[in-house]
């Protein structure tokens, strides 16, 4: 790995944080953590080019926690995230890292949650706020969120915020926060609009990018499974059972705790497995590796550090149970198989959010990683039955079955049943400890991964209107600069016209909602609320027309009941939207609407706005 620091202590983190990290089982800092933590502890601004899976959350959360004064019950750090799921995830990460920091409070705030709860929690005093831009803006406007004591502001997944149309909100928030804070911007990609935001609001930022060295790997069969519909453990055992040329495996996880937990679970399922981690002394580690070499053990579950340099020719499989931090770590990991001229297999488990990392690895290794179809229940059953038959054939071939044959003859007579029934009963008995059939369901086939739009929204749409020119940069220290003057939101130049789409799409249904121009609502508010509340990807949201008191929005046909119920209750600008199919006869329907397309790609040709034909519209569940 490209990490420079070998331990979190070396990075200058204090005991409560080190204790919490030890408790979680983090062994060493990931490369992005090793590089970002010292910079952020130093109070400097930072641009981190990192994607999900690199450990970027801890890279900003740990230095923030280090610098928080828990005695001051005011928000000292604000993290902006594109979605409520991420807001919750980040808040949970803070909570776990603050395990040994008594009195620390983190609060996620996002659209869809009742204001009452948020107001109460805000009044109680939180040290860190993690929120989606819309809701944070609302609270700032209502003055229910006071950022006077803010010391750090983090823009997490900035390119996603751009893609989802939140960048204006983000800028508004940046303009309404005290200038004295440190700002960190994390983004997987650096499209121009994000660069511009960085140039405008960050002061002499350190840029940290985890390089992905291109490396070629030996002839190893590489496959990935997109985690969905089945627990990783179940998927793992199915793979281990059915893989043809399985001899021994090394399974990579991220934490020391996970090595032990997974080893225990595999042992409970009948595998000879052992953990290998940095908590074990050299002698214990060597013993595990010797056992793996000699066949006393078949599976070792290891962290990256503990597995460095393992050379065991019988390792037929490397399983990346948790995705590595970067392509370099991936190459190190899979290099544990395919040794001494033998064939090697590498399997990678990838969560949907980590698909970008998969593509990065493919690019860096210049080799495709092919999707793996998980063995079905029937496949596993077939394999177990075949193994059972082999065992029976072996026993039949052996001598000395007379005693048992006599018992069968007795059973035949006493029970008055045929040999077949008796054999079936014995087969049933023989498999009691390890049933031939596995339970549970087969997961539905994974949704093909849909790559994000080729280019983020802001890049594509730049031609629709130039932003106001950026003022000259002021390189003086912040304290010496005059206060910034900001145009109130409403004085900004009007938004450019959006392109129009001709014709109707049979796969879309038009709905009416009870918020409109009179409520101060804009197209992006509606898209953001629907995307966040109903989990409908923004690009599936079609045309939106704003009227005075209401609006219409096109959504994919076949909306499940629970989603439409959720959307009935969803609020935009505090007003319940009461989503219902549009009959076209409601108030305001004849007035000329304003607005048009949501800017996420919904309802517009994907490649250009010139109308190169209508894209096939997919339902989110397709
Ligand atoms: P992130 O990229 O922040 O979403 O983190 C991805 C995953 O890596 C999360 O499950 C973290 O708990 C885990 N993680 C982050 N840093 C470390 C570390 N230093 N050691 C082990 N696991 C980590």
XYZ file of C-alpha atoms and ligand atoms in Angstrom:
645
model
C 0.000 0.000 0.000
C 1.047 3.544 -0.555
C 0.428 4.543 3.059
C 3.314 6.420 4.607
C 2.290 6.211 8.258
C 2.148 2.737 9.714
C -0.051 3.560 12.679
C -2.740 5.998 13.745
C -0.616 6.985 16.743
C 2.113 8.177 14.375
C -0.427 10.494 12.786
C -0.797 12.360 16.046
C -4.220 11.175 17.149
C -4.897 11.148 20.859
C -5.708 8.238 23.172
C -9.537 8.340 23.075
C -9.497 8.101 19.299
C -6.796 5.434 19.258
C -8.840 3.424 21.739
C -11.947 3.710 19.608
C -10.058 2.678 16.470
C -8.542 -0.305 18.255
C -12.040 -1.264 19.367
C -13.342 -1.151 15.807
C -10.336 -3.137 14.666
C -8.662 -0.682 12.298
C -5.086 -1.850 12.031
C -3.355 0.823 9.990
C -4.396 4.068 8.322
C -5.507 3.734 4.719
C -3.418 5.742 2.219
C -5.920 8.608 2.057
C -6.064 8.716 5.864
C -2.272 8.692 6.201
C -2.047 11.691 3.919
C -5.101 13.732 4.901
C -5.108 13.452 8.675
C -1.887 15.455 9.320
C -3.019 18.202 6.907
C -6.423 18.543 8.519
C -4.956 18.408 12.030
C -2.790 21.301 10.939
C -5.896 23.324 10.185
C -5.212 23.566 6.474
C -7.710 23.448 3.633
C -7.663 20.295 1.590
C -8.854 18.781 -1.663
C -9.008 15.006 -1.455
C -9.604 13.082 -4.614
C -10.965 9.866 -3.222
C -13.920 7.639 -3.779
C -16.057 5.467 -1.564
C -14.084 2.593 -0.128
C -10.828 4.473 0.334
C -11.567 5.279 3.979
C -12.184 8.962 3.274
C -14.811 9.305 6.019
C -12.299 8.585 8.764
C -9.789 10.776 6.915
C -11.870 13.846 7.769
C -13.809 12.585 10.812
C -10.767 11.730 12.935
C -9.054 15.141 12.700
C -12.393 16.851 13.289
C -12.936 14.805 16.439
C -9.395 15.530 17.538
C -10.050 19.266 17.356
C -13.600 19.386 18.757
C -14.098 21.051 22.115
C -16.902 18.989 23.673
C -17.430 21.634 26.336
C -18.712 23.996 23.661
C -22.183 22.695 22.825
C -22.292 24.318 19.396
C -21.728 22.992 15.879
C -18.000 23.118 15.240
C -18.006 21.024 12.084
C -20.464 20.757 9.230
C -20.337 17.920 6.712
C -22.416 18.280 3.564
C -23.353 15.044 1.830
C -25.412 14.469 -1.314
C -27.884 11.975 0.170
C -29.541 11.229 3.452
C -28.134 7.690 3.395
C -24.628 9.058 3.278
C -25.463 11.636 5.961
C -26.591 8.852 8.270
C -23.590 6.698 7.394
C -21.151 9.535 8.085
C -22.904 10.401 11.349
C -22.654 6.753 12.397
C -18.958 6.724 11.559
C -18.440 9.809 13.770
C -20.342 8.083 16.529
C -18.154 5.003 16.379
C -14.888 6.959 16.266
C -16.106 9.020 19.246
C -16.773 5.890 21.282
C -14.235 6.957 23.912
C -15.011 10.690 23.699
C -17.717 11.256 26.302
C -20.202 14.054 25.733
C -19.716 14.175 21.958
C -22.824 14.655 19.826
C -23.244 14.341 16.091
C -26.525 15.116 14.361
C -27.603 14.093 10.879
C -30.139 16.450 9.314
C -31.778 15.680 6.012
C -34.917 16.201 4.026
C -37.895 14.039 4.844
C -37.294 14.009 8.560
C -39.763 16.038 10.622
C -38.487 19.499 11.489
C -39.727 19.160 15.062
C -37.262 16.390 15.878
C -34.405 18.206 14.201
C -35.170 21.460 15.990
C -35.206 19.717 19.346
C -31.913 17.988 18.615
C -30.337 21.182 17.331
C -31.440 23.062 20.421
C -29.842 20.381 22.587
C -26.510 21.197 20.987
C -24.521 19.017 18.587
C -20.805 19.339 17.908
C -20.940 17.995 14.373
C -23.772 18.401 11.879
C -23.948 16.077 8.889
C -26.581 17.130 6.429
C -27.885 17.292 2.923
C -27.529 20.767 1.389
C -31.255 21.556 1.083
C -32.103 20.881 4.676
C -28.979 22.585 6.015
C -29.882 25.641 3.960
C -33.423 25.608 5.329
C -32.127 25.574 8.881
C -29.675 28.358 8.165
C -32.432 30.449 6.607
C -34.724 29.822 9.568
C -31.816 30.621 11.869
C -32.311 27.314 13.645
C -28.738 26.342 12.817
C -26.043 28.657 14.053
C -22.595 28.198 12.598
C -20.784 30.963 14.470
C -18.479 28.438 16.119
C -17.763 26.499 12.951
C -14.138 25.459 12.550
C -14.354 22.831 9.803
C -16.600 22.419 6.806
C -16.401 19.272 4.686
C -17.939 18.791 1.268
C -18.234 15.047 0.931
C -18.726 13.536 -2.526
C -18.744 16.993 -4.064
C -19.118 15.647 -7.608
C -22.256 13.771 -6.550
C -23.678 16.983 -5.094
C -22.984 18.636 -8.421
C -24.583 15.773 -10.317
C -27.670 15.942 -8.147
C -28.046 19.653 -8.704
C -27.115 20.767 -5.197
C -24.095 22.823 -6.103
C -25.888 26.174 -5.852
C -27.112 25.228 -2.406
C -23.595 24.211 -1.451
C -22.247 27.550 -2.624
C -24.993 29.374 -0.771
C -24.019 27.539 2.405
C -20.338 28.302 1.817
C -21.254 31.948 1.486
C -23.269 31.937 4.695
C -20.666 30.408 6.952
C -17.972 32.274 8.826
C -14.800 32.665 6.808
C -12.546 31.504 9.554
C -13.242 27.834 9.121
C -11.107 25.212 7.485
C -12.641 23.646 4.383
C -12.061 20.158 3.035
C -13.482 19.019 -0.260
C -13.660 15.331 -1.135
C -14.621 14.220 -4.588
C -14.027 11.120 -6.691
C -13.660 13.218 -9.813
C -12.762 16.849 -10.318
C -15.093 18.313 -12.928
C -14.605 22.001 -13.693
C -17.479 23.307 -11.565
C -16.015 21.542 -8.536
C -12.570 22.939 -9.295
C -14.152 26.373 -9.483
C -15.819 25.955 -6.110
C -12.498 24.809 -4.674
C -10.672 27.799 -6.141
C -13.253 30.210 -4.878
C -13.718 28.969 -1.338
C -10.611 27.058 -0.318
C -7.451 28.798 0.774
C -4.202 27.368 -0.514
C -5.539 23.848 -0.226
C -3.266 20.829 -0.148
C -4.288 18.489 -2.925
C -4.222 14.825 -2.097
C -4.841 12.235 -4.691
C -4.351 8.562 -4.259
C -2.463 7.549 -7.303
C -3.431 4.342 -8.960
C -0.258 2.905 -10.333
C -0.827 0.831 -13.425
C 0.410 -2.638 -12.868
C 0.009 -5.829 -14.744
C -1.023 -8.893 -12.874
C -0.215 -12.502 -13.607
C -2.687 -14.753 -15.356
C -5.239 -14.822 -12.612
C -8.927 -15.353 -13.268
C -10.569 -12.256 -11.849
C -14.263 -11.982 -11.104
C -16.493 -9.798 -8.958
C -19.840 -10.249 -7.283
C -22.006 -7.202 -6.805
C -23.352 -7.608 -3.300
C -27.124 -7.756 -3.453
C -29.912 -9.866 -2.077
C -27.682 -12.168 -0.046
C -25.335 -11.739 2.881
C -21.666 -11.760 2.001
C -21.136 -14.752 4.282
C -23.769 -16.822 2.470
C -22.362 -15.790 -0.885
C -18.882 -16.722 0.290
C -19.852 -20.192 1.425
C -21.743 -20.854 -1.792
C -18.638 -19.876 -3.752
C -16.325 -21.937 -1.567
C -18.528 -24.997 -2.020
C -18.911 -24.821 -5.735
C -15.555 -23.502 -6.983
C -14.059 -26.242 -9.123
C -10.355 -26.046 -8.421
C -10.490 -24.965 -4.810
C -7.506 -25.896 -2.706
C -6.885 -23.112 -0.201
C -8.000 -19.503 0.118
C -6.953 -16.269 1.642
C -9.854 -13.971 2.404
C -9.182 -10.273 2.831
C -11.175 -8.092 5.208
C -10.496 -4.608 6.507
C -10.395 -4.949 10.255
C -8.767 -7.180 12.811
C -12.169 -7.739 14.375
C -13.540 -8.943 11.061
C -10.726 -11.493 10.639
C -11.687 -13.125 13.928
C -15.441 -12.925 13.383
C -15.318 -14.382 9.905
C -12.927 -17.155 10.942
C -15.328 -18.137 13.728
C -18.316 -18.133 11.382
C -16.546 -20.251 8.798
C -15.367 -22.687 11.439
C -18.937 -22.984 12.667
C -19.884 -23.928 9.126
C -17.342 -26.681 9.002
C -14.356 -25.012 7.328
C -10.857 -25.210 8.706
C -10.249 -21.480 8.938
C -8.114 -19.137 10.996
C -7.622 -15.402 11.424
C -4.334 -13.684 10.629
C -3.970 -10.149 11.927
C -1.603 -7.646 13.451
C -2.711 -8.458 16.986
C -1.103 -11.873 16.690
C 2.575 -12.141 17.501
C 5.081 -13.290 14.916
C 5.126 -16.855 16.208
C 1.350 -17.225 16.045
C 1.305 -15.793 12.537
C 4.005 -18.142 11.372
C 2.102 -21.075 12.817
C -1.006 -20.139 10.841
C 0.973 -19.835 7.625
C 2.729 -23.163 8.211
C -0.627 -24.842 8.768
C -1.939 -23.324 5.572
C 1.108 -24.616 3.713
C 0.800 -28.124 5.082
C -2.934 -28.443 4.516
C -3.838 -28.306 8.214
C -5.821 -25.178 7.385
C -7.681 -24.326 4.186
C -8.738 -20.763 4.761
C -6.979 -17.786 6.274
C -8.820 -14.536 6.875
C -6.367 -11.672 6.891
C -5.921 -7.931 6.854
C -3.655 -6.389 4.214
C -0.810 -5.793 6.614
C -0.835 -9.253 8.150
C -0.857 -10.937 4.746
C 2.105 -9.053 3.328
C 4.547 -11.359 1.654
C 2.652 -14.627 2.192
C 3.961 -17.199 -0.258
C 1.901 -20.362 -0.130
C 1.681 -22.088 -3.513
C -1.514 -23.983 -2.677
C -3.577 -20.783 -2.360
C -5.961 -21.291 -5.256
C -8.282 -18.422 -4.351
C -8.025 -14.893 -3.082
C -11.347 -13.534 -1.936
C -11.645 -9.790 -1.451
C -14.480 -9.957 1.065
C -14.037 -6.228 1.709
C -12.893 -4.151 -1.236
C -9.283 -2.882 -0.962
C -8.550 0.826 -0.555
C -6.872 1.166 -3.916
C -5.650 -0.740 -6.931
C -2.207 -1.134 -5.467
C -3.578 -2.996 -2.466
C -5.698 -5.081 -4.846
C -2.654 -6.130 -6.838
C -0.798 -7.055 -3.630
C -3.728 -9.103 -2.463
C -4.348 -11.092 -5.598
C -0.623 -11.728 -5.974
C -1.021 -14.258 -3.119
C -2.546 -16.694 -5.624
C -1.332 -17.985 -8.985
C 2.107 -18.661 -7.542
C 4.685 -21.185 -8.619
C 3.156 -21.514 -12.052
C -0.276 -22.556 -10.732
C -3.628 -21.154 -11.797
C -5.049 -18.489 -9.551
C -8.505 -17.116 -8.918
C -9.395 -13.746 -7.459
C -12.931 -12.895 -6.440
C -13.987 -9.424 -5.349
C -17.147 -8.520 -3.436
C -18.320 -5.071 -4.446
C -21.153 -3.099 -2.877
C -23.144 -1.040 -5.393
C -21.568 2.142 -4.052
C -18.108 0.720 -4.632
C -18.556 0.027 -8.341
C -16.444 3.036 -9.155
C -13.533 1.499 -7.285
C -13.967 -1.660 -9.341
C -13.609 0.344 -12.532
C -10.533 2.081 -11.123
C -8.947 -1.279 -10.392
C -9.764 -2.546 -13.882
C -8.167 0.523 -15.402
C -5.097 0.274 -13.224
C -4.542 -3.416 -13.841
C -5.528 -3.099 -17.503
C -7.576 -6.245 -17.130
C -11.292 -6.792 -17.066
C -12.844 -8.213 -13.934
C -15.839 -10.202 -15.041
C -19.136 -10.403 -13.176
C -19.637 -13.619 -11.304
C -22.940 -15.418 -11.216
C -23.396 -16.644 -7.724
C -23.977 -20.409 -7.481
C -27.692 -21.039 -7.039
C -29.178 -23.174 -4.269
C -29.565 -25.928 -6.832
C -25.878 -25.659 -7.801
C -24.866 -26.074 -4.176
C -27.257 -28.977 -3.708
C -25.932 -30.675 -6.840
C -22.392 -30.290 -5.595
C -23.241 -31.697 -2.181
C -25.165 -34.616 -3.690
C -22.258 -35.393 -6.015
C -19.822 -35.345 -3.100
C -22.147 -37.568 -1.091
C -22.405 -40.066 -3.927
C -18.623 -40.153 -4.208
C -18.389 -40.938 -0.506
C -20.971 -43.709 -0.813
C -19.092 -45.160 -3.798
C -15.883 -45.160 -1.765
C -17.528 -46.997 1.116
C -19.146 -49.493 -1.268
C -15.770 -50.185 -2.783
C -14.334 -50.905 0.631
C -14.664 -54.290 2.266
C -16.435 -55.182 5.475
C -20.028 -54.022 5.090
C -21.532 -57.337 6.274
C -22.440 -56.085 9.734
C -24.304 -53.106 8.227
C -25.933 -55.192 5.498
C -27.337 -57.394 8.226
C -28.927 -54.363 9.944
C -30.524 -53.350 6.655
C -31.946 -56.854 6.225
C -33.418 -56.669 9.731
C -34.964 -53.277 8.968
C -36.472 -54.625 5.766
C -38.171 -57.395 7.634
C -39.204 -55.475 10.752
C -40.507 -52.411 8.964
C -41.874 -54.274 5.979
C -40.430 -51.685 3.589
C -38.257 -51.941 0.507
C -34.515 -51.394 0.288
C -35.066 -48.002 -1.432
C -37.017 -46.535 1.449
C -34.435 -47.749 3.933
C -31.616 -46.272 1.852
C -33.519 -42.974 1.619
C -33.969 -42.885 5.391
C -30.264 -43.577 5.889
C -29.305 -40.885 3.403
C -31.502 -38.467 5.307
C -29.806 -39.456 8.563
C -26.344 -39.207 7.059
C -26.821 -35.606 5.981
C -28.278 -34.326 9.229
C -25.077 -32.596 10.282
C -24.634 -30.968 6.888
C -27.876 -30.977 4.897
C -27.661 -31.735 1.205
C -30.114 -28.950 0.449
C -29.440 -25.392 1.518
C -32.187 -23.129 2.825
C -33.066 -19.579 1.886
C -33.879 -18.037 -1.416
C -31.779 -17.341 -4.456
C -31.186 -13.617 -4.737
C -32.722 -11.907 -7.751
C -30.160 -11.338 -10.512
C -28.285 -8.130 -9.731
C -29.343 -5.031 -11.552
C -26.796 -4.361 -14.238
C -24.578 -1.635 -12.942
C -25.587 1.612 -14.388
C -22.606 3.819 -14.826
C -23.187 7.333 -13.673
C -23.762 9.917 -16.346
C -20.697 10.119 -18.515
C -20.052 13.635 -17.368
C -21.372 15.366 -14.304
C -24.282 17.634 -14.863
C -22.431 20.866 -14.380
C -19.941 20.028 -17.102
C -22.587 19.109 -19.582
C -24.692 22.142 -19.045
C -22.095 24.786 -18.874
C -23.005 25.996 -22.298
C -26.423 27.046 -21.050
C -25.163 30.005 -19.182
C -21.941 31.370 -17.911
C -21.575 31.809 -14.218
C -20.722 35.259 -12.976
C -17.005 35.844 -13.217
C -15.057 34.753 -10.190
C -13.557 37.632 -8.259
C -9.785 37.812 -8.159
C -8.368 35.514 -5.536
C -7.190 37.101 -2.377
C -4.105 35.364 -1.102
C -3.893 37.226 2.143
C -4.529 35.166 5.283
C -8.236 35.017 5.975
C -8.084 37.161 9.116
C -6.546 40.002 7.086
C -9.126 39.951 4.357
C -12.100 42.328 4.311
C -15.433 40.629 4.885
C -16.928 39.172 1.731
C -20.012 40.710 0.281
C -22.539 38.357 -1.081
C -25.384 38.927 -3.397
C -28.587 37.716 -1.816
C -29.783 34.582 -3.595
C -32.621 36.324 -5.336
C -30.344 38.926 -6.917
C -28.342 36.364 -8.805
C -28.672 36.210 -12.569
C -31.681 34.180 -13.644
C -31.141 30.567 -14.523
C -30.877 29.774 -18.186
C -33.778 28.172 -19.959
C -33.829 24.432 -19.896
C -34.158 22.440 -23.070
C -37.510 20.989 -23.961
C -38.368 17.490 -24.946
C -40.902 16.726 -27.567
C -43.544 14.086 -27.277
C -44.755 12.014 -24.388
C -43.178 8.950 -22.979
C -45.561 6.066 -22.443
C -43.433 4.751 -19.577
C -43.888 7.899 -17.565
C -46.861 9.002 -15.512
C -47.556 12.622 -14.715
C -48.285 13.421 -11.075
C -49.452 16.603 -9.435
C -48.020 17.958 -6.224
C -49.253 20.723 -3.939
C -46.211 22.958 -4.045
C -45.528 25.592 -6.652
C -43.949 28.941 -7.350
C -45.929 30.598 -4.580
C -44.106 28.418 -2.091
C -40.767 29.585 -3.433
C -40.132 26.120 -4.832
C -37.689 25.459 -7.648
C -37.340 22.419 -9.898
C -34.256 21.246 -8.020
C -36.141 21.238 -4.700
C -38.677 18.843 -6.149
C -36.055 16.621 -7.718
C -33.968 16.586 -4.544
C -36.956 15.721 -2.359
C -38.186 12.938 -4.627
C -34.720 11.534 -5.194
C -33.914 11.548 -1.516
C -37.263 10.498 -0.081
C -38.322 7.831 -2.522
C -34.876 6.667 -3.505
C -35.766 7.246 -7.168
C -32.558 7.999 -9.006
C -32.708 11.548 -10.188
C -32.226 10.595 -13.816
C -35.500 8.694 -13.732
C -37.359 11.811 -12.748
C -38.864 13.318 -15.858
C -40.262 16.655 -16.731
C -41.296 19.021 -13.990
C -43.635 21.951 -14.592
C -44.039 24.635 -11.958
C -47.373 26.455 -11.560
C -48.317 29.024 -8.944
C -49.857 26.761 -6.346
C -48.940 23.332 -7.612
C -46.594 21.565 -10.002
C -46.485 18.435 -12.097
C -43.747 15.887 -12.212
C -43.275 12.861 -14.446
C -42.195 9.652 -12.786
C -41.715 6.124 -14.106
C -44.903 4.093 -14.434
C -45.514 1.203 -12.046
C -44.619 3.010 -8.849
C -44.883 0.598 -5.878
C -47.568 1.467 -3.303
C -45.114 2.090 -0.493
C -43.190 4.586 -2.617
C -46.308 6.514 -3.564
C -47.403 6.551 0.097
C -44.028 7.905 1.051
C -44.249 10.577 -1.595
C -47.706 11.659 -0.508
C -46.221 12.601 2.849
C -42.997 14.099 1.535
C -42.503 17.795 2.154
C -40.854 20.423 0.020
C -40.088 23.718 1.759
C -42.094 22.369 4.663
C -45.257 21.817 2.596
C -46.622 18.257 2.193
C -46.610 17.584 -1.537
C -49.571 15.173 -1.578
C -48.413 13.419 -4.747
C -51.245 12.025 -6.907
C -51.771 11.176 -10.557
C -52.451 14.345 -12.507
C -55.900 14.586 -14.028
C -55.012 17.775 -15.881
C -58.103 19.492 -14.510
C -56.721 20.945 -11.344
C -56.175 24.602 -10.549
C -53.453 26.331 -12.434
C -53.339 23.634 -15.063
C -54.109 26.001 -17.917
C -51.572 28.593 -17.029
C -48.302 28.518 -18.813
C -45.944 26.575 -16.639
C -42.374 27.488 -15.861
C -39.429 25.151 -15.700
C -39.120 21.979 -17.678
C -36.557 19.334 -17.233
C -34.974 18.184 -14.146
C -31.327 18.762 -14.596
C -30.218 15.264 -13.772
C -30.744 13.814 -17.146
C -34.346 12.800 -16.496
C -36.557 13.359 -19.495
C -33.867 14.513 -21.830
C -31.740 12.896 -24.443
C -28.677 11.542 -22.750
C -25.983 12.631 -25.111
C -26.972 16.052 -26.239
C -29.781 18.474 -25.989
C -30.125 18.697 -29.714
C -32.581 15.825 -29.720
C -30.736 12.862 -31.181
C -33.691 10.648 -30.592
C -35.450 9.689 -27.442
C -33.581 7.561 -24.921
C -35.125 4.307 -23.825
C -36.406 5.074 -20.394
C -35.789 2.521 -17.759
C -37.737 1.923 -14.618
C -35.534 2.140 -11.534
C -36.144 -1.502 -10.777
C -35.344 -2.662 -14.287
P -15.243 4.976 3.319
O -14.380 5.015 2.110
O -14.978 6.092 4.272
O -16.695 4.831 2.960
O -14.845 3.642 4.150
C -15.046 2.367 3.631
C -14.963 1.278 4.697
O -13.616 1.120 5.157
C -15.797 1.514 5.929
O -16.465 0.310 6.219
C -14.802 1.810 7.024
O -15.245 1.372 8.276
C -13.584 1.036 6.570
N -12.312 1.646 6.989
C -11.961 2.934 6.876
N -10.714 3.134 7.326
C -10.249 1.929 7.732
C -8.999 1.468 8.285
N -7.992 2.293 8.513
N -8.875 0.150 8.565
C -9.903 -0.692 8.329
N -11.100 -0.334 7.808
C -11.269 0.968 7.505
